[in-house]
Amino acid sequence: MLIDPNTLIEDLERLEAIEKATLRLVVQAIWDFRASAKSIFDEEGDLVADIGEDITREALDKMGMSRIEQRLFGKIDYKRARYLFHPDFAIRQALFVDSKAEKISGKGTATLQTSQLSMIVRQTRANQLQEVQGKLPPVLQVGEQRFLTTTIFVKYNYTESAGQDKTLASITIAALPNGFLQSKYNPNAIDTIFIAGRNAPTLGEEFRVRLSFSRLRQKEVWRVQEIEMNRLDFSWME
């Protein structure tokens, strides 16, 4: 009944369909929770990064989903071992959803750590070719069970007034490609969805990379969805 996630390396169309369905779930959860998200931003005095984590967790908990009693580890806000059911198959999935809140001027990118990626980051930085392997495996092996790794990123874009009051303006939700999709999304340092991160290698800072939403959209429009807080409706971008 359950398909082996490792077989998806030979069925990339099905893999992308799984990631698309997962993105739809997360987008719907955030959309349904958007009014509460705006109120939380207006009223909370916590650090914006903490607010983003709380909103994502509450939205997904409220939505609910299937659950496998297996603890997942990693530096990611929301982690859930679950079953994904499709009319033609079912699969075990390790769902990772990470969050970040940033001023709206930075809404075009998301800063990622290697612990959030199963792809190899191939890019040019300071005129040097770089290849940095993400620390998440495309398929997570836990005991005798295998889980397909799926990573979704939620970016809360806010404006800030002179009095330091923050207002949530929009939410960008993106599906990061699984490492099996390397040849499509980042085959080399020129053809890439990534741009240089804000870490300073000369100071020994941990490697970071920025995901470019516009570059990811050029590969597949559906992988980046936008919720505008001043709109009463939502249109899925295909």
PDB file of N, CA and C in Angstrom, residues 89-178:
ATOM      1  N   PHE A  89      -2.001   6.126  -4.404  1.00  0.00           N
ATOM      2  CA  PHE A  89      -0.890   5.653  -3.577  1.00  0.00           C
ATOM      3  C   PHE A  89      -0.954   6.338  -2.201  1.00  0.00           C
ATOM      4  N   ALA A  90      -0.088   5.854  -1.310  1.00  0.00           N
ATOM      5  CA  ALA A  90       0.124   6.506  -0.016  1.00  0.00           C
ATOM      6  C   ALA A  90       1.623   6.445   0.278  1.00  0.00           C
ATOM      7  N   ILE A  91       2.094   7.396   1.090  1.00  0.00           N
ATOM      8  CA  ILE A  91       3.532   7.472   1.355  1.00  0.00           C
ATOM      9  C   ILE A  91       3.756   8.062   2.741  1.00  0.00           C
ATOM     10  N   ARG A  92       4.841   7.664   3.376  1.00  0.00           N
ATOM     11  CA  ARG A  92       5.242   8.305   4.624  1.00  0.00           C
ATOM     12  C   ARG A  92       6.030   9.558   4.275  1.00  0.00           C
ATOM     13  N   GLN A  93       5.714  10.640   4.962  1.00  0.00           N
ATOM     14  CA  GLN A  93       6.350  11.925   4.667  1.00  0.00           C
ATOM     15  C   GLN A  93       6.895  12.558   5.943  1.00  0.00           C
ATOM     16  N   ALA A  94       8.097  13.088   5.849  1.00  0.00           N
ATOM     17  CA  ALA A  94       8.662  13.917   6.915  1.00  0.00           C
ATOM     18  C   ALA A  94       8.461  15.359   6.486  1.00  0.00           C
ATOM     19  N   LEU A  95       7.456  16.003   7.064  1.00  0.00           N
ATOM     20  CA  LEU A  95       7.105  17.374   6.679  1.00  0.00           C
ATOM     21  C   LEU A  95       7.837  18.364   7.583  1.00  0.00           C
ATOM     22  N   PHE A  96       8.600  19.246   6.963  1.00  0.00           N
ATOM     23  CA  PHE A  96       9.317  20.293   7.668  1.00  0.00           C
ATOM     24  C   PHE A  96       8.807  21.646   7.162  1.00  0.00           C
ATOM     25  N   VAL A  97       8.343  22.479   8.085  1.00  0.00           N
ATOM     26  CA  VAL A  97       7.859  23.814   7.713  1.00  0.00           C
ATOM     27  C   VAL A  97       8.621  24.834   8.552  1.00  0.00           C
ATOM     28  N   ASP A  98       9.363  25.690   7.886  1.00  0.00           N
ATOM     29  CA  ASP A  98      10.142  26.708   8.604  1.00  0.00           C
ATOM     30  C   ASP A  98       9.561  28.086   8.334  1.00  0.00           C
ATOM     31  N   SER A  99       9.807  29.014   9.245  1.00  0.00           N
ATOM     32  CA  SER A  99       9.200  30.346   9.170  1.00  0.00           C
ATOM     33  C   SER A  99      10.249  31.425   9.378  1.00  0.00           C
ATOM     34  N   LYS A 100       9.962  32.565   8.804  1.00  0.00           N
ATOM     35  CA  LYS A 100      10.806  33.734   9.017  1.00  0.00           C
ATOM     36  C   LYS A 100       9.947  34.976   8.838  1.00  0.00           C
ATOM     37  N   ALA A 101      10.202  35.995   9.643  1.00  0.00           N
ATOM     38  CA  ALA A 101       9.525  37.283   9.496  1.00  0.00           C
ATOM     39  C   ALA A 101      10.584  38.342   9.185  1.00  0.00           C
ATOM     40  N   GLU A 102      10.278  39.175   8.209  1.00  0.00           N
ATOM     41  CA  GLU A 102      11.258  40.166   7.765  1.00  0.00           C
ATOM     42  C   GLU A 102      10.520  41.379   7.204  1.00  0.00           C
ATOM     43  N   LYS A 103      11.183  42.530   7.252  1.00  0.00           N
ATOM     44  CA  LYS A 103      10.584  43.726   6.663  1.00  0.00           C
ATOM     45  C   LYS A 103      10.289  43.479   5.193  1.00  0.00           C
ATOM     46  N   ILE A 104       9.252  44.154   4.702  1.00  0.00           N
ATOM     47  CA  ILE A 104       8.748  43.880   3.361  1.00  0.00           C
ATOM     48  C   ILE A 104       9.778  44.189   2.274  1.00  0.00           C
ATOM     49  N   SER A 105      10.765  44.995   2.584  1.00  0.00           N
ATOM     50  CA  SER A 105      11.809  45.298   1.611  1.00  0.00           C
ATOM     51  C   SER A 105      12.605  44.043   1.229  1.00  0.00           C
ATOM     52  N   GLY A 106      12.571  43.021   2.086  1.00  0.00           N
ATOM     53  CA  GLY A 106      13.303  41.792   1.800  1.00  0.00           C
ATOM     54  C   GLY A 106      12.420  40.651   1.363  1.00  0.00           C
ATOM     55  N   LYS A 107      11.216  40.953   0.856  1.00  0.00           N
ATOM     56  CA  LYS A 107      10.245  39.889   0.569  1.00  0.00           C
ATOM     57  C   LYS A 107      10.603  39.023  -0.619  1.00  0.00           C
ATOM     58  N   GLY A 108      11.595  39.394  -1.384  1.00  0.00           N
ATOM     59  CA  GLY A 108      11.928  38.637  -2.587  1.00  0.00           C
ATOM     60  C   GLY A 108      12.768  37.396  -2.353  1.00  0.00           C
ATOM     61  N   THR A 109      13.295  37.247  -1.132  1.00  0.00           N
ATOM     62  CA  THR A 109      14.168  36.108  -0.848  1.00  0.00           C
ATOM     63  C   THR A 109      13.867  35.549   0.540  1.00  0.00           C
ATOM     64  N   ALA A 110      14.390  34.354   0.791  1.00  0.00           N
ATOM     65  CA  ALA A 110      14.324  33.741   2.117  1.00  0.00           C
ATOM     66  C   ALA A 110      15.709  33.199   2.452  1.00  0.00           C
ATOM     67  N   THR A 111      16.213  33.510   3.615  1.00  0.00           N
ATOM     68  CA  THR A 111      17.522  33.031   4.036  1.00  0.00           C
ATOM     69  C   THR A 111      17.399  31.629   4.625  1.00  0.00           C
ATOM     70  N   LEU A 112      18.210  30.704   4.119  1.00  0.00           N
ATOM     71  CA  LEU A 112      18.139  29.308   4.534  1.00  0.00           C
ATOM     72  C   LEU A 112      19.486  28.842   5.061  1.00  0.00           C
ATOM     73  N   GLN A 113      19.424  27.871   5.960  1.00  0.00           N
ATOM     74  CA  GLN A 113      20.609  27.175   6.419  1.00  0.00           C
ATOM     75  C   GLN A 113      20.646  25.802   5.757  1.00  0.00           C
ATOM     76  N   THR A 114      21.810  25.182   5.751  1.00  0.00           N
ATOM     77  CA  THR A 114      21.923  23.870   5.124  1.00  0.00           C
ATOM     78  C   THR A 114      21.077  22.829   5.851  1.00  0.00           C
ATOM     79  N   SER A 115      20.765  23.072   7.116  1.00  0.00           N
ATOM     80  CA  SER A 115      19.933  22.134   7.877  1.00  0.00           C
ATOM     81  C   SER A 115      18.487  22.129   7.395  1.00  0.00           C
ATOM     82  N   GLN A 116      18.128  23.061   6.515  1.00  0.00           N
ATOM     83  CA  GLN A 116      16.767  23.161   5.995  1.00  0.00           C
ATOM     84  C   GLN A 116      16.650  22.665   4.558  1.00  0.00           C
ATOM     85  N   LEU A 117      17.727  22.140   4.001  1.00  0.00           N
ATOM     86  CA  LEU A 117      17.765  21.785   2.584  1.00  0.00           C
ATOM     87  C   LEU A 117      18.162  20.328   2.384  1.00  0.00           C
ATOM     88  N   SER A 118      17.597  19.702   1.357  1.00  0.00           N
ATOM     89  CA  SER A 118      18.078  18.391   0.932  1.00  0.00           C
ATOM     90  C   SER A 118      18.769  18.484  -0.425  1.00  0.00           C
ATOM     91  N   MET A 119      18.816  19.671  -1.005  1.00  0.00           N
ATOM     92  CA  MET A 119      19.523  19.887  -2.263  1.00  0.00           C
ATOM     93  C   MET A 119      20.979  20.240  -2.005  1.00  0.00           C
ATOM     94  N   ILE A 120      21.786  20.147  -3.053  1.00  0.00           N
ATOM     95  CA  ILE A 120      23.129  20.725  -3.044  1.00  0.00           C
ATOM     96  C   ILE A 120      23.007  22.164  -3.515  1.00  0.00           C
ATOM     97  N   VAL A 121      23.577  23.101  -2.781  1.00  0.00           N
ATOM     98  CA  VAL A 121      23.573  24.500  -3.212  1.00  0.00           C
ATOM     99  C   VAL A 121      24.756  24.693  -4.156  1.00  0.00           C
ATOM    100  N   ARG A 122      24.434  24.935  -5.414  1.00  0.00           N
ATOM    101  CA  ARG A 122      25.464  25.197  -6.414  1.00  0.00           C
ATOM    102  C   ARG A 122      25.334  26.650  -6.848  1.00  0.00           C
ATOM    103  N   GLN A 123      26.378  27.435  -6.611  1.00  0.00           N
ATOM    104  CA  GLN A 123      26.327  28.858  -6.934  1.00  0.00           C
ATOM    105  C   GLN A 123      27.745  29.405  -7.058  1.00  0.00           C
ATOM    106  N   THR A 124      27.822  30.633  -7.552  1.00  0.00           N
ATOM    107  CA  THR A 124      29.096  31.348  -7.613  1.00  0.00           C
ATOM    108  C   THR A 124      29.076  32.431  -6.544  1.00  0.00           C
ATOM    109  N   ARG A 125      30.142  32.486  -5.749  1.00  0.00           N
ATOM    110  CA  ARG A 125      30.236  33.497  -4.696  1.00  0.00           C
ATOM    111  C   ARG A 125      31.664  34.008  -4.648  1.00  0.00           C
ATOM    112  N   ALA A 126      31.816  35.334  -4.734  1.00  0.00           N
ATOM    113  CA  ALA A 126      33.142  35.963  -4.789  1.00  0.00           C
ATOM    114  C   ALA A 126      33.976  35.343  -5.921  1.00  0.00           C
ATOM    115  N   ASN A 127      33.288  35.138  -7.054  1.00  0.00           N
ATOM    116  CA  ASN A 127      33.916  34.587  -8.259  1.00  0.00           C
ATOM    117  C   ASN A 127      34.432  33.166  -8.081  1.00  0.00           C
ATOM    118  N   GLN A 128      33.936  32.487  -7.056  1.00  0.00           N
ATOM    119  CA  GLN A 128      34.329  31.111  -6.809  1.00  0.00           C
ATOM    120  C   GLN A 128      33.106  30.198  -6.903  1.00  0.00           C
ATOM    121  N   LEU A 129      33.278  29.056  -7.576  1.00  0.00           N
ATOM    122  CA  LEU A 129      32.200  28.082  -7.640  1.00  0.00           C
ATOM    123  C   LEU A 129      32.061  27.399  -6.276  1.00  0.00           C
ATOM    124  N   GLN A 130      30.814  27.257  -5.831  1.00  0.00           N
ATOM    125  CA  GLN A 130      30.559  26.609  -4.554  1.00  0.00           C
ATOM    126  C   GLN A 130      29.567  25.464  -4.728  1.00  0.00           C
ATOM    127  N   GLU A 131      29.812  24.399  -3.999  1.00  0.00           N
ATOM    128  CA  GLU A 131      28.862  23.300  -3.898  1.00  0.00           C
ATOM    129  C   GLU A 131      28.778  22.919  -2.426  1.00  0.00           C
ATOM    130  N   VAL A 132      27.623  23.176  -1.821  1.00  0.00           N
ATOM    131  CA  VAL A 132      27.436  22.892  -0.399  1.00  0.00           C
ATOM    132  C   VAL A 132      26.225  21.972  -0.258  1.00  0.00           C
ATOM    133  N   GLN A 133      26.442  20.809   0.321  1.00  0.00           N
ATOM    134  CA  GLN A 133      25.389  19.821   0.456  1.00  0.00           C
ATOM    135  C   GLN A 133      24.453  20.182   1.609  1.00  0.00           C
ATOM    136  N   GLY A 134      23.144  20.165   1.330  1.00  0.00           N
ATOM    137  CA  GLY A 134      22.175  20.336   2.400  1.00  0.00           C
ATOM    138  C   GLY A 134      22.243  19.171   3.379  1.00  0.00           C
ATOM    139  N   LYS A 135      21.853  19.416   4.610  1.00  0.00           N
ATOM    140  CA  LYS A 135      21.988  18.407   5.659  1.00  0.00           C
ATOM    141  C   LYS A 135      20.767  17.507   5.802  1.00  0.00           C
ATOM    142  N   LEU A 136      19.679  17.851   5.121  1.00  0.00           N
ATOM    143  CA  LEU A 136      18.522  16.955   5.126  1.00  0.00           C
ATOM    144  C   LEU A 136      18.675  15.945   3.984  1.00  0.00           C
ATOM    145  N   PRO A 137      18.453  14.673   4.234  1.00  0.00           N
ATOM    146  CA  PRO A 137      18.476  13.707   3.141  1.00  0.00           C
ATOM    147  C   PRO A 137      17.166  13.777   2.352  1.00  0.00           C
ATOM    148  N   PRO A 138      17.177  13.471   1.065  1.00  0.00           N
ATOM    149  CA  PRO A 138      15.917  13.441   0.300  1.00  0.00           C
ATOM    150  C   PRO A 138      14.911  12.444   0.878  1.00  0.00           C
ATOM    151  N   VAL A 139      15.430  11.344   1.401  1.00  0.00           N
ATOM    152  CA  VAL A 139      14.606  10.350   2.082  1.00  0.00           C
ATOM    153  C   VAL A 139      15.196  10.133   3.462  1.00  0.00           C
ATOM    154  N   LEU A 140      14.380  10.329   4.474  1.00  0.00           N
ATOM    155  CA  LEU A 140      14.835  10.209   5.856  1.00  0.00           C
ATOM    156  C   LEU A 140      14.581   8.785   6.349  1.00  0.00           C
ATOM    157  N   GLN A 141      15.645   8.140   6.771  1.00  0.00           N
ATOM    158  CA  GLN A 141      15.536   6.786   7.303  1.00  0.00           C
ATOM    159  C   GLN A 141      15.496   6.858   8.829  1.00  0.00           C
ATOM    160  N   VAL A 142      14.404   6.347   9.408  1.00  0.00           N
ATOM    161  CA  VAL A 142      14.259   6.303  10.861  1.00  0.00           C
ATOM    162  C   VAL A 142      13.938   4.861  11.236  1.00  0.00           C
ATOM    163  N   GLY A 143      14.923   4.188  11.803  1.00  0.00           N
ATOM    164  CA  GLY A 143      14.731   2.770  12.072  1.00  0.00           C
ATOM    165  C   GLY A 143      14.548   2.034  10.768  1.00  0.00           C
ATOM    166  N   GLU A 144      13.474   1.278  10.653  1.00  0.00           N
ATOM    167  CA  GLU A 144      13.195   0.539   9.421  1.00  0.00           C
ATOM    168  C   GLU A 144      12.251   1.285   8.488  1.00  0.00           C
ATOM    169  N   GLN A 145      11.829   2.476   8.906  1.00  0.00           N
ATOM    170  CA  GLN A 145      10.884   3.238   8.097  1.00  0.00           C
ATOM    171  C   GLN A 145      11.583   4.340   7.312  1.00  0.00           C
ATOM    172  N   ARG A 146      11.079   4.592   6.109  1.00  0.00           N
ATOM    173  CA  ARG A 146      11.609   5.649   5.252  1.00  0.00           C
ATOM    174  C   ARG A 146      10.540   6.704   5.011  1.00  0.00           C
ATOM    175  N   PHE A 147      10.946   7.973   5.110  1.00  0.00           N
ATOM    176  CA  PHE A 147      10.031   9.105   4.961  1.00  0.00           C
ATOM    177  C   PHE A 147      10.544  10.030   3.865  1.00  0.00           C
ATOM    178  N   LEU A 148       9.649  10.443   2.983  1.00  0.00           N
ATOM    179  CA  LEU A 148      10.008  11.441   1.977  1.00  0.00           C
ATOM    180  C   LEU A 148      10.159  12.795   2.658  1.00  0.00           C
ATOM    181  N   THR A 149      11.294  13.433   2.447  1.00  0.00           N
ATOM    182  CA  THR A 149      11.539  14.755   3.033  1.00  0.00           C
ATOM    183  C   THR A 149      10.877  15.831   2.178  1.00  0.00           C
ATOM    184  N   THR A 150      10.024  16.631   2.814  1.00  0.00           N
ATOM    185  CA  THR A 150       9.356  17.745   2.124  1.00  0.00           C
ATOM    186  C   THR A 150       9.507  18.994   2.984  1.00  0.00           C
ATOM    187  N   THR A 151      10.024  20.065   2.390  1.00  0.00           N
ATOM    188  CA  THR A 151      10.278  21.304   3.127  1.00  0.00           C
ATOM    189  C   THR A 151       9.478  22.454   2.535  1.00  0.00           C
ATOM    190  N   ILE A 152       8.727  23.126   3.386  1.00  0.00           N
ATOM    191  CA  ILE A 152       7.945  24.313   3.003  1.00  0.00           C
ATOM    192  C   ILE A 152       8.484  25.499   3.807  1.00  0.00           C
ATOM    193  N   PHE A 153       8.576  26.646   3.164  1.00  0.00           N
ATOM    194  CA  PHE A 153       9.056  27.856   3.840  1.00  0.00           C
ATOM    195  C   PHE A 153       7.965  28.914   3.843  1.00  0.00           C
ATOM    196  N   VAL A 154       7.708  29.496   5.026  1.00  0.00           N
ATOM    197  CA  VAL A 154       6.687  30.538   5.179  1.00  0.00           C
ATOM    198  C   VAL A 154       7.383  31.832   5.576  1.00  0.00           C
ATOM    199  N   LYS A 155       7.185  32.878   4.774  1.00  0.00           N
ATOM    200  CA  LYS A 155       7.850  34.169   5.004  1.00  0.00           C
ATOM    201  C   LYS A 155       6.795  35.229   5.315  1.00  0.00           C
ATOM    202  N   TYR A 156       6.875  35.804   6.509  1.00  0.00           N
ATOM    203  CA  TYR A 156       5.946  36.846   6.940  1.00  0.00           C
ATOM    204  C   TYR A 156       6.586  38.205   6.643  1.00  0.00           C
ATOM    205  N   ASN A 157       5.960  38.955   5.753  1.00  0.00           N
ATOM    206  CA  ASN A 157       6.491  40.245   5.321  1.00  0.00           C
ATOM    207  C   ASN A 157       5.718  41.368   6.017  1.00  0.00           C
ATOM    208  N   TYR A 158       6.431  42.214   6.755  1.00  0.00           N
ATOM    209  CA  TYR A 158       5.742  43.236   7.543  1.00  0.00           C
ATOM    210  C   TYR A 158       6.302  44.631   7.272  1.00  0.00           C
ATOM    211  N   THR A 159       5.481  45.619   7.566  1.00  0.00           N
ATOM    212  CA  THR A 159       5.914  47.013   7.542  1.00  0.00           C
ATOM    213  C   THR A 159       6.075  47.488   8.977  1.00  0.00           C
ATOM    214  N   GLU A 160       6.861  48.519   9.137  1.00  0.00           N
ATOM    215  CA  GLU A 160       7.124  49.029  10.487  1.00  0.00           C
ATOM    216  C   GLU A 160       6.988  50.540  10.495  1.00  0.00           C
ATOM    217  N   SER A 161       6.208  51.056  11.446  1.00  0.00           N
ATOM    218  CA  SER A 161       5.998  52.501  11.548  1.00  0.00           C
ATOM    219  C   SER A 161       7.116  53.133  12.367  1.00  0.00           C
ATOM    220  N   ALA A 162       7.098  54.460  12.420  1.00  0.00           N
ATOM    221  CA  ALA A 162       8.124  55.182  13.171  1.00  0.00           C
ATOM    222  C   ALA A 162       8.105  54.793  14.647  1.00  0.00           C
ATOM    223  N   GLY A 163       6.951  54.420  15.145  1.00  0.00           N
ATOM    224  CA  GLY A 163       6.836  54.015  16.545  1.00  0.00           C
ATOM    225  C   GLY A 163       7.172  52.558  16.763  1.00  0.00           C
ATOM    226  N   GLN A 164       7.755  51.913  15.756  1.00  0.00           N
ATOM    227  CA  GLN A 164       8.166  50.508  15.824  1.00  0.00           C
ATOM    228  C   GLN A 164       6.989  49.536  15.826  1.00  0.00           C
ATOM    229  N   ASP A 165       5.789  50.030  15.522  1.00  0.00           N
ATOM    230  CA  ASP A 165       4.639  49.134  15.404  1.00  0.00           C
ATOM    231  C   ASP A 165       4.746  48.358  14.090  1.00  0.00           C
ATOM    232  N   LYS A 166       4.486  47.076  14.156  1.00  0.00           N
ATOM    233  CA  LYS A 166       4.633  46.214  12.990  1.00  0.00           C
ATOM    234  C   LYS A 166       3.268  45.796  12.467  1.00  0.00           C
ATOM    235  N   THR A 167       3.118  45.831  11.146  1.00  0.00           N
ATOM    236  CA  THR A 167       1.873  45.422  10.502  1.00  0.00           C
ATOM    237  C   THR A 167       2.185  44.361   9.462  1.00  0.00           C
ATOM    238  N   LEU A 168       1.505  43.234   9.557  1.00  0.00           N
ATOM    239  CA  LEU A 168       1.707  42.156   8.594  1.00  0.00           C
ATOM    240  C   LEU A 168       1.104  42.558   7.252  1.00  0.00           C
ATOM    241  N   ALA A 169       1.926  42.587   6.203  1.00  0.00           N
ATOM    242  CA  ALA A 169       1.478  43.034   4.883  1.00  0.00           C
ATOM    243  C   ALA A 169       1.159  41.872   3.948  1.00  0.00           C
ATOM    244  N   SER A 170       1.979  40.837   3.983  1.00  0.00           N
ATOM    245  CA  SER A 170       1.764  39.688   3.101  1.00  0.00           C
ATOM    246  C   SER A 170       2.505  38.478   3.659  1.00  0.00           C
ATOM    247  N   ILE A 171       2.162  37.322   3.121  1.00  0.00           N
ATOM    248  CA  ILE A 171       2.813  36.076   3.523  1.00  0.00           C
ATOM    249  C   ILE A 171       3.191  35.318   2.252  1.00  0.00           C
ATOM    250  N   THR A 172       4.461  34.993   2.114  1.00  0.00           N
ATOM    251  CA  THR A 172       4.947  34.217   0.979  1.00  0.00           C
ATOM    252  C   THR A 172       5.183  32.785   1.442  1.00  0.00           C
ATOM    253  N   ILE A 173       4.654  31.826   0.702  1.00  0.00           N
ATOM    254  CA  ILE A 173       4.789  30.417   1.068  1.00  0.00           C
ATOM    255  C   ILE A 173       5.389  29.682  -0.117  1.00  0.00           C
ATOM    256  N   ALA A 174       6.501  29.013   0.113  1.00  0.00           N
ATOM    257  CA  ALA A 174       7.233  28.381  -0.990  1.00  0.00           C
ATOM    258  C   ALA A 174       7.547  26.927  -0.668  1.00  0.00           C
ATOM    259  N   ALA A 175       7.492  26.090  -1.695  1.00  0.00           N
ATOM    260  CA  ALA A 175       7.864  24.679  -1.586  1.00  0.00           C
ATOM    261  C   ALA A 175       9.286  24.514  -2.102  1.00  0.00           C
ATOM    262  N   LEU A 176      10.218  24.177  -1.202  1.00  0.00           N
ATOM    263  CA  LEU A 176      11.593  23.936  -1.608  1.00  0.00           C
ATOM    264  C   LEU A 176      11.690  22.568  -2.288  1.00  0.00           C
ATOM    265  N   PRO A 177      12.362  22.480  -3.413  1.00  0.00           N
ATOM    266  CA  PRO A 177      12.455  21.190  -4.102  1.00  0.00           C
ATOM    267  C   PRO A 177      13.249  20.165  -3.294  1.00  0.00           C
ATOM    268  N   ASN A 178      12.782  18.942  -3.334  1.00  0.00           N
ATOM    269  CA  ASN A 178      13.512  17.822  -2.760  1.00  0.00           C
ATOM    270  C   ASN A 178      14.816  17.615  -3.524  1.00  0.00           C
TER     271      ASN A 178
END
